[in-house]
Amino acid sequence: MHLKKNTGLGKTKFNLFIFLFLIIPFFAYSEQNQVGSYTNIKILDKISSKNILVKLKNGEAKKYKDLLIKSMKCKNSEFDDNPEITAYIQVSDLTNKDKDDVFVFNGWMFSSSPSITPFDHPVYDIWLVSCY
């Protein structure tokens, strides 16, 4: 009777080792890179027709003329062929003295489809540019 060596088990353990220690950390690292610390938005003044790029650090509020803008979180999409940038933004109008109306805009913005959740203001228009 001729005995064969069981080499298949060693290969399986080695392949499992490669998967666990090389591939899984790569996916975890790439997912962490999707969430950004800064959000770039453009603000259009409809009266003067001038626009400005505003850099917001997530979690901090920034005042621009009559608006108080705060980006809570931003995220880049996982797909490179059709990039999508999303950000959770809160906007308050400082000229509004009515305390019942807290935010002019409070929700998610999408870079590819700004009309899904539009920012509705008579003087300003805001749209999402990037997240990093």
mmCIF file of C-alpha atoms in Angstrom:
data_model
loop_
_atom_site.group_PDB
_atom_site.id
_atom_site.type_symbol
_atom_site.label_atom_id
_atom_site.label_comp_id
_atom_site.label_asym_id
_atom_site.label_seq_id
_atom_site.Cartn_x
_atom_site.Cartn_y
_atom_site.Cartn_z
ATOM 1 C CA MET A 1 0.000 0.000 0.000
ATOM 2 C CA HIS A 2 1.355 3.363 -1.028
ATOM 3 C CA LEU A 3 0.679 6.380 1.276
ATOM 4 C CA LYS A 4 0.225 9.881 -0.115
ATOM 5 C CA LYS A 5 1.224 13.043 1.691
ATOM 6 C CA ASN A 6 -1.630 15.339 2.558
ATOM 7 C CA THR A 7 -0.286 18.615 1.158
ATOM 8 C CA GLY A 8 -3.714 20.091 0.396
ATOM 9 C CA LEU A 9 -4.329 20.938 4.043
ATOM 10 C CA GLY A 10 -1.130 23.006 4.238
ATOM 11 C CA LYS A 11 -2.125 24.973 1.143
ATOM 12 C CA THR A 12 -5.555 25.684 2.582
ATOM 13 C CA LYS A 13 -4.075 27.016 5.807
ATOM 14 C CA PHE A 14 -1.645 29.177 3.855
ATOM 15 C CA ASN A 15 -4.419 30.583 1.625
ATOM 16 C CA LEU A 16 -6.537 31.335 4.682
ATOM 17 C CA PHE A 17 -3.566 33.100 6.273
ATOM 18 C CA ILE A 18 -3.094 35.287 3.170
ATOM 19 C CA PHE A 19 -6.795 36.133 3.082
ATOM 20 C CA LEU A 20 -7.062 37.037 6.756
ATOM 21 C CA PHE A 21 -3.912 39.077 7.130
ATOM 22 C CA LEU A 22 -3.467 40.679 3.731
ATOM 23 C CA ILE A 23 -6.833 41.118 2.043
ATOM 24 C CA ILE A 24 -9.209 41.921 4.924
ATOM 25 C CA PRO A 25 -7.068 44.803 6.294
ATOM 26 C CA PHE A 26 -6.957 46.249 2.769
ATOM 27 C CA PHE A 27 -10.779 46.451 2.654
ATOM 28 C CA ALA A 28 -10.955 47.880 6.164
ATOM 29 C CA TYR A 29 -8.376 50.525 5.201
ATOM 30 C CA SER A 30 -10.207 51.460 2.013
ATOM 31 C CA GLU A 31 -13.507 51.855 3.904
ATOM 32 C CA GLN A 32 -11.866 54.222 6.381
ATOM 33 C CA ASN A 33 -10.627 56.374 3.504
ATOM 34 C CA GLN A 34 -14.182 56.856 2.250
ATOM 35 C CA VAL A 35 -15.177 59.125 5.163
ATOM 36 C CA GLY A 36 -13.636 62.588 4.995
ATOM 37 C CA SER A 37 -12.768 65.237 7.556
ATOM 38 C CA TYR A 38 -13.473 68.261 5.347
ATOM 39 C CA THR A 39 -16.344 69.188 3.048
ATOM 40 C CA ASN A 40 -16.071 71.696 0.197
ATOM 41 C CA ILE A 41 -19.239 73.486 -0.856
ATOM 42 C CA LYS A 42 -19.915 76.281 -3.306
ATOM 43 C CA ILE A 43 -22.209 79.117 -2.353
ATOM 44 C CA LEU A 44 -23.845 81.227 -5.044
ATOM 45 C CA ASP A 45 -25.110 84.682 -4.145
ATOM 46 C CA LYS A 46 -28.093 85.015 -6.484
ATOM 47 C CA ILE A 47 -28.186 88.804 -6.193
ATOM 48 C CA SER A 48 -24.559 89.534 -7.108
ATOM 49 C CA SER A 49 -24.082 86.345 -9.195
ATOM 50 C CA LYS A 50 -20.821 85.581 -7.401
ATOM 51 C CA ASN A 51 -19.901 82.194 -6.066
ATOM 52 C CA ILE A 52 -17.329 81.191 -3.488
ATOM 53 C CA LEU A 53 -15.780 77.893 -2.456
ATOM 54 C CA VAL A 54 -16.108 77.292 1.286
ATOM 55 C CA LYS A 55 -14.078 74.664 3.136
ATOM 56 C CA LEU A 56 -15.903 73.234 6.160
ATOM 57 C CA LYS A 57 -14.328 71.067 8.826
ATOM 58 C CA ASN A 58 -16.856 68.403 9.760
ATOM 59 C CA GLY A 59 -18.488 69.147 13.083
ATOM 60 C CA GLU A 60 -17.641 72.858 13.125
ATOM 61 C CA ALA A 61 -19.980 75.679 12.089
ATOM 62 C CA LYS A 62 -18.820 78.415 9.726
ATOM 63 C CA LYS A 63 -20.510 81.753 9.128
ATOM 64 C CA TYR A 64 -20.860 83.068 5.583
ATOM 65 C CA LYS A 65 -22.683 86.414 5.380
ATOM 66 C CA ASP A 66 -26.221 85.653 6.673
ATOM 67 C CA LEU A 67 -25.789 81.860 6.807
ATOM 68 C CA LEU A 68 -24.404 79.595 9.494
ATOM 69 C CA ILE A 69 -23.290 76.366 7.800
ATOM 70 C CA LYS A 70 -22.242 73.152 9.501
ATOM 71 C CA SER A 71 -21.145 69.934 7.828
ATOM 72 C CA MET A 72 -21.722 66.982 10.128
ATOM 73 C CA LYS A 73 -20.320 64.179 7.958
ATOM 74 C CA CYS A 74 -19.193 63.586 4.396
ATOM 75 C CA LYS A 75 -18.437 60.433 2.484
ATOM 76 C CA ASN A 76 -17.043 59.495 -0.913
ATOM 77 C CA SER A 77 -18.516 56.572 -2.814
ATOM 78 C CA GLU A 78 -16.744 53.255 -3.121
ATOM 79 C CA PHE A 79 -17.039 53.226 -6.907
ATOM 80 C CA ASP A 80 -14.476 55.099 -8.995
ATOM 81 C CA ASP A 81 -16.322 54.866 -12.304
ATOM 82 C CA ASN A 82 -19.307 56.893 -11.051
ATOM 83 C CA PRO A 83 -18.150 58.959 -8.071
ATOM 84 C CA GLU A 84 -20.769 60.101 -5.609
ATOM 85 C CA ILE A 85 -20.131 62.484 -2.747
ATOM 86 C CA THR A 86 -22.637 62.783 0.078
ATOM 87 C CA ALA A 87 -22.620 65.130 3.046
ATOM 88 C CA TYR A 88 -24.930 65.817 5.954
ATOM 89 C CA ILE A 89 -25.254 69.607 6.142
ATOM 90 C CA GLN A 90 -27.149 71.980 8.421
ATOM 91 C CA VAL A 91 -27.773 75.589 7.386
ATOM 92 C CA SER A 92 -29.300 78.324 9.564
ATOM 93 C CA ASP A 93 -30.369 81.757 8.342
ATOM 94 C CA LEU A 94 -29.093 84.348 10.819
ATOM 95 C CA THR A 95 -31.521 87.027 9.617
ATOM 96 C CA ASN A 96 -34.494 84.900 10.645
ATOM 97 C CA LYS A 97 -35.414 85.968 14.190
ATOM 98 C CA ASP A 98 -38.187 83.370 14.492
ATOM 99 C CA LYS A 99 -36.923 80.711 16.918
ATOM 100 C CA ASP A 100 -39.450 78.123 15.669
ATOM 101 C CA ASP A 101 -37.619 77.751 12.368
ATOM 102 C CA VAL A 102 -34.265 76.261 13.411
ATOM 103 C CA PHE A 103 -32.699 75.257 10.070
ATOM 104 C CA VAL A 104 -33.220 76.453 6.525
ATOM 105 C CA PHE A 105 -31.694 73.157 5.420
ATOM 106 C CA ASN A 106 -30.995 70.052 7.482
ATOM 107 C CA GLY A 107 -30.212 66.882 5.567
ATOM 108 C CA TRP A 108 -28.057 64.966 3.126
ATOM 109 C CA MET A 109 -26.702 66.612 -0.019
ATOM 110 C CA PHE A 110 -25.611 64.622 -3.060
ATOM 111 C CA SER A 111 -23.039 65.966 -5.507
ATOM 112 C CA SER A 112 -24.447 64.233 -8.577
ATOM 113 C CA SER A 113 -28.113 65.050 -7.859
ATOM 114 C CA PRO A 114 -28.561 68.295 -5.932
ATOM 115 C CA SER A 115 -32.278 68.331 -6.751
ATOM 116 C CA ILE A 116 -32.998 65.257 -4.595
ATOM 117 C CA THR A 117 -32.851 67.352 -1.419
ATOM 118 C CA PRO A 118 -32.651 70.947 -2.657
ATOM 119 C CA PHE A 119 -31.432 73.888 -0.636
ATOM 120 C CA ASP A 120 -34.215 76.466 -0.929
ATOM 121 C CA HIS A 121 -33.231 80.032 -0.073
ATOM 122 C CA PRO A 122 -34.204 83.307 -1.788
ATOM 123 C CA VAL A 123 -30.666 84.773 -1.796
ATOM 124 C CA TYR A 124 -28.197 81.852 -1.695
ATOM 125 C CA ASP A 125 -27.722 78.549 -3.420
ATOM 126 C CA ILE A 126 -25.440 75.839 -2.019
ATOM 127 C CA TRP A 127 -24.110 72.723 -3.669
ATOM 128 C CA LEU A 128 -21.636 70.029 -2.663
ATOM 129 C CA VAL A 129 -18.269 69.926 -4.412
ATOM 130 C CA SER A 130 -15.938 67.488 -2.629
ATOM 131 C CA CYS A 131 -15.138 65.542 0.507
ATOM 132 C CA TYR A 132 -11.648 64.743 1.753
#
